[in-house]
Short mmCIF file of N, CA and C in Angstrom, two decimals:
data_model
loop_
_atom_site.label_atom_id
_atom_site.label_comp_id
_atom_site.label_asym_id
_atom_site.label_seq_id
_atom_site.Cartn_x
_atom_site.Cartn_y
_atom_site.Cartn_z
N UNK A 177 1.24 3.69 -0.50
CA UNK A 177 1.69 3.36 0.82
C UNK A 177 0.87 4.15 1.83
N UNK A 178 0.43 3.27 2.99
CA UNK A 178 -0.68 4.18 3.71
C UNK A 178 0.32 4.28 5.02
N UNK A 179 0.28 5.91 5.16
CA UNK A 179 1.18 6.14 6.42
C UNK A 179 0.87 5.27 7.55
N UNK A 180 -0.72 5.18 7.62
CA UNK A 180 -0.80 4.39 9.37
C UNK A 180 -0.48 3.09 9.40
N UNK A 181 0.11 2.00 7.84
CA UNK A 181 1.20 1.29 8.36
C UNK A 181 2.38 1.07 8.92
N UNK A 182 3.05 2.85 9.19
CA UNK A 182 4.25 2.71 9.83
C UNK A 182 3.84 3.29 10.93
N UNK A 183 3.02 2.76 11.70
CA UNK A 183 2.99 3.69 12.89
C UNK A 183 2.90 2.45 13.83
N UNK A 184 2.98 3.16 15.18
CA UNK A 184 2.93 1.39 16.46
C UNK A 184 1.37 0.95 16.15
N UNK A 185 1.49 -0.65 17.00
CA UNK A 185 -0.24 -1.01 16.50
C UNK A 185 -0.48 -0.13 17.59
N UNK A 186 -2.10 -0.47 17.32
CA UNK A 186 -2.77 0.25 18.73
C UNK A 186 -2.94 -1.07 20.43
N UNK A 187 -2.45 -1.69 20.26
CA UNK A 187 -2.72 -3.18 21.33
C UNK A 187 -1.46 -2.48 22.11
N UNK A 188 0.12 -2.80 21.28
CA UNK A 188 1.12 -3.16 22.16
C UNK A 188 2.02 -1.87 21.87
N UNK A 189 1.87 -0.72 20.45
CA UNK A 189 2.63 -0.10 20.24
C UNK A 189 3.63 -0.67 19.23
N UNK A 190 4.16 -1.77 18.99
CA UNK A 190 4.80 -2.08 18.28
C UNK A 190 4.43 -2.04 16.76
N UNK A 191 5.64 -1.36 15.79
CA UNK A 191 5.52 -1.21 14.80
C UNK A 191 4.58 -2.12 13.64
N UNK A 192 4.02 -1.71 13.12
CA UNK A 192 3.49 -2.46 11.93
C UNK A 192 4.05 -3.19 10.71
N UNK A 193 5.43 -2.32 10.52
CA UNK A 193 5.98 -2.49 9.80
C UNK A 193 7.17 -1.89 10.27
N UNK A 194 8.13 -3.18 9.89
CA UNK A 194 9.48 -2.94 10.82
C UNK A 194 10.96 -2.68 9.73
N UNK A 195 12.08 -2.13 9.89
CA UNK A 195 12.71 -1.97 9.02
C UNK A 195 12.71 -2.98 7.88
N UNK A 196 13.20 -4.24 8.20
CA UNK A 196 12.86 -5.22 7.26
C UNK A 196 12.38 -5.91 6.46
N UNK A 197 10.93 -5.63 7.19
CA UNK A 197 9.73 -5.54 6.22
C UNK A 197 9.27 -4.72 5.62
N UNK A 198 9.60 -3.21 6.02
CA UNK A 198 9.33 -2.68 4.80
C UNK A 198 10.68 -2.22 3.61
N UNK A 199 11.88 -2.63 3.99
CA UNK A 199 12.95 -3.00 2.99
C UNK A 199 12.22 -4.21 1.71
N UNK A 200 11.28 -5.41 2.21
CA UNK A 200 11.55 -5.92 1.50
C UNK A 200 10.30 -5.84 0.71
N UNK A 201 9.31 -5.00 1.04
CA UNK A 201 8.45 -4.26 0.17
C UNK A 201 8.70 -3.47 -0.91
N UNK A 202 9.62 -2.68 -0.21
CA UNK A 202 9.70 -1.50 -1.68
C UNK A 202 10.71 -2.61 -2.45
N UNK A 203 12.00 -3.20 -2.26
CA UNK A 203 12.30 -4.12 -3.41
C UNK A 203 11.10 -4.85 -4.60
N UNK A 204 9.92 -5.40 -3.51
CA UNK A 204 8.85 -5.99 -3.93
C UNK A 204 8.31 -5.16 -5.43
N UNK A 205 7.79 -4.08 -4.61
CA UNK A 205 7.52 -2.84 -5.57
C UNK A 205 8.28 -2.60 -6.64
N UNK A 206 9.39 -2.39 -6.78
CA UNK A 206 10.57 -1.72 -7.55
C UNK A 206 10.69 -2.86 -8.38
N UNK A 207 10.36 -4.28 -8.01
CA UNK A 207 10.78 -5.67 -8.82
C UNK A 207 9.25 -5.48 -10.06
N UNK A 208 8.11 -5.31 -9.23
CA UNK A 208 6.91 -5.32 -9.82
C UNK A 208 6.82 -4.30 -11.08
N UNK A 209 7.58 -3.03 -10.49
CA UNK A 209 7.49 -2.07 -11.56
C UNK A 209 8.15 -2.32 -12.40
N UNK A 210 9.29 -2.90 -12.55
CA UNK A 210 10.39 -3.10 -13.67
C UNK A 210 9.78 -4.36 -14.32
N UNK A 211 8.92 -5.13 -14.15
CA UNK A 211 7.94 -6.59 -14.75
C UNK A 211 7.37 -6.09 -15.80
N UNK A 212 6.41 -5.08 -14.76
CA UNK A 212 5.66 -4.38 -15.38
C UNK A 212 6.20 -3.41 -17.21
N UNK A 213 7.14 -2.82 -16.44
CA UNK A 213 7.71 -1.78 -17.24
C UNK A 213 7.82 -2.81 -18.92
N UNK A 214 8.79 -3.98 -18.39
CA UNK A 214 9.28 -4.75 -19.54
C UNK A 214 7.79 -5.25 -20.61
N UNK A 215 6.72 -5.35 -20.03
CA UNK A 215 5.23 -5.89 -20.52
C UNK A 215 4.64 -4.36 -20.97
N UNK A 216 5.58 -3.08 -20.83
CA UNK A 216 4.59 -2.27 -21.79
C UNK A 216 3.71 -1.73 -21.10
N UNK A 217 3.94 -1.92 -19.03
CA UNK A 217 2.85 -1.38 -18.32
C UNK A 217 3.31 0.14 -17.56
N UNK A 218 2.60 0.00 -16.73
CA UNK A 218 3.65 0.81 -15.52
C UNK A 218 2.58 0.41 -14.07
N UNK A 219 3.02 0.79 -12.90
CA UNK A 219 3.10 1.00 -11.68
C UNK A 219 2.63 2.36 -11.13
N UNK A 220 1.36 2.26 -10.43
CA UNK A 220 1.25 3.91 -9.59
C UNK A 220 1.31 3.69 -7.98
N UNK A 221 2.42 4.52 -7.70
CA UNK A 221 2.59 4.20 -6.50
C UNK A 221 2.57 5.15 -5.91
N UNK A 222 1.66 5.72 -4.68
CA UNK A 222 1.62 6.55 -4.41
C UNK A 222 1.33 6.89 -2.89
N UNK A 223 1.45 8.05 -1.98
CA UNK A 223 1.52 7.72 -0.28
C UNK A 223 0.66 8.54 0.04
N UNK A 224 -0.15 8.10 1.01
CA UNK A 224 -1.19 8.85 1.66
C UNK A 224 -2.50 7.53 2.17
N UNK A 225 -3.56 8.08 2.45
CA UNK A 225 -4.63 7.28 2.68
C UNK A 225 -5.29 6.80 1.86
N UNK A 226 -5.54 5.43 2.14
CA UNK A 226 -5.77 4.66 0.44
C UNK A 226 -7.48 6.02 -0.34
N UNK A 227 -8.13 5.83 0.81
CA UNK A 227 -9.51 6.26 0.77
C UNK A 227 -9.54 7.66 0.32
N UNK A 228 -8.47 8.78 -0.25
CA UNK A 228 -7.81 9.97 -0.50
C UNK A 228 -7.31 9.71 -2.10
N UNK A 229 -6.16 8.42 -1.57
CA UNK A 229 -5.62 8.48 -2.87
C UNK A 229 -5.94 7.96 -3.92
N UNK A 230 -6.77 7.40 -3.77
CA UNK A 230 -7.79 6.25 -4.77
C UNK A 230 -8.87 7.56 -5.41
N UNK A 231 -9.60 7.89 -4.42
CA UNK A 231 -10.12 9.11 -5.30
C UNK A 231 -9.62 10.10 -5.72
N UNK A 232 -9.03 11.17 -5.83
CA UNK A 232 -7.73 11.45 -6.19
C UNK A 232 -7.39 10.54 -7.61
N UNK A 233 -7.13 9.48 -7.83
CA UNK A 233 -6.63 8.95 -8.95
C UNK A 233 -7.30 8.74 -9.99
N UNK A 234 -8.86 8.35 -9.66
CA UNK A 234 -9.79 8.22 -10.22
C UNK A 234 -10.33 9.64 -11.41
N UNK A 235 -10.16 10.71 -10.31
CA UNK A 235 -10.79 11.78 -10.60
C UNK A 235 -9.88 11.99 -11.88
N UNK A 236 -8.34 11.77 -11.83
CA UNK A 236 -6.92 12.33 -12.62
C UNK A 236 -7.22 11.63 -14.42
N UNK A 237 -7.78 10.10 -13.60
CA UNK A 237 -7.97 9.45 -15.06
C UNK A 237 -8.92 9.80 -15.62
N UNK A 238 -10.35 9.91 -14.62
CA UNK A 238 -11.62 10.47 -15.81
C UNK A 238 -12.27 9.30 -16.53
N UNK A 239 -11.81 8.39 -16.73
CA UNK A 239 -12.79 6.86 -17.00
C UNK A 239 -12.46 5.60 -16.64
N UNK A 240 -12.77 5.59 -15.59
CA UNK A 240 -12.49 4.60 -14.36
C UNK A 240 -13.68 3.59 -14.58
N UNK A 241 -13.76 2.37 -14.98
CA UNK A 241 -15.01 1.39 -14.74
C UNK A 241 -15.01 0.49 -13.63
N UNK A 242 -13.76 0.38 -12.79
CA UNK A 242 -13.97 -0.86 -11.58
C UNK A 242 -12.65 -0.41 -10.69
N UNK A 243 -13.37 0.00 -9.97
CA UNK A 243 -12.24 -0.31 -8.70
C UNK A 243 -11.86 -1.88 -8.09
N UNK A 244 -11.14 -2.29 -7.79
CA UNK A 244 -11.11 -3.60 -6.89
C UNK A 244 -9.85 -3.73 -5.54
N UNK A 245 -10.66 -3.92 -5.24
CA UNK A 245 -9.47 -3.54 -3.24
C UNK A 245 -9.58 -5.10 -2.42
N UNK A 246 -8.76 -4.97 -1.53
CA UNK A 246 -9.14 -6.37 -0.55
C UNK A 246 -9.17 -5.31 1.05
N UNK A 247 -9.63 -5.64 1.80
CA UNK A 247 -9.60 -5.23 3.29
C UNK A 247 -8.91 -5.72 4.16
N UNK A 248 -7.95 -4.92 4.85
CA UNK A 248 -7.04 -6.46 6.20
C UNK A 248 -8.29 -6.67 7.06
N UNK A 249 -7.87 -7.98 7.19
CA UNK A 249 -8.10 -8.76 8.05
C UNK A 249 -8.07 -8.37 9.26
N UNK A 250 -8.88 -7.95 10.38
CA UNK A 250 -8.58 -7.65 12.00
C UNK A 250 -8.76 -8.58 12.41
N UNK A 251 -8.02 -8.80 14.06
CA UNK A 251 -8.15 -9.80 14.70
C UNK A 251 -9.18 -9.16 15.62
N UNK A 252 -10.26 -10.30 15.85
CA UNK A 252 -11.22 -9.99 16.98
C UNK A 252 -11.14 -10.35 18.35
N UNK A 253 -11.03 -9.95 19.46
CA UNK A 253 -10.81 -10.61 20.47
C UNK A 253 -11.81 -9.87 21.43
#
């Protein structure tokens, strides 16, 4: 979870993520992990800046062959 999704945007101030939506994230999460769990996997979930915690995780495992990420989308105006 990256803190500067709960913070206001930078345009209007308004939240990024609003009680509701992020209620229905961590369910999301908590549903994913227990999927997971039943298939023999697990879930790392963890808070801070992706670009921190990704390395950081990498370093913990020690044989890492592929990262794969997506980027949001900004609006250009």
């Amino acid at each position: 979870f990256d803190p500067r999704h709960y913070l206001g945007t930078h345009r209007h101030g308004f939240p990024k993520t609003g009680p509701h939506r992020l209620r229905f994230l961590l369910e999301s999460v908590k549903d994913l992990r227990e999927t997971l769990k039943k298939k023999g996997s697990t879930l790392v979930v963890r808070k801070g800046k992706p670009e921190d915690v990704v390395r950081d995780l990498i370093t913990q495992l020690g044989s890492v062959s592929a990262v794969v990420f997506h980027e949001e989308v900004r609006e250009i105006l």
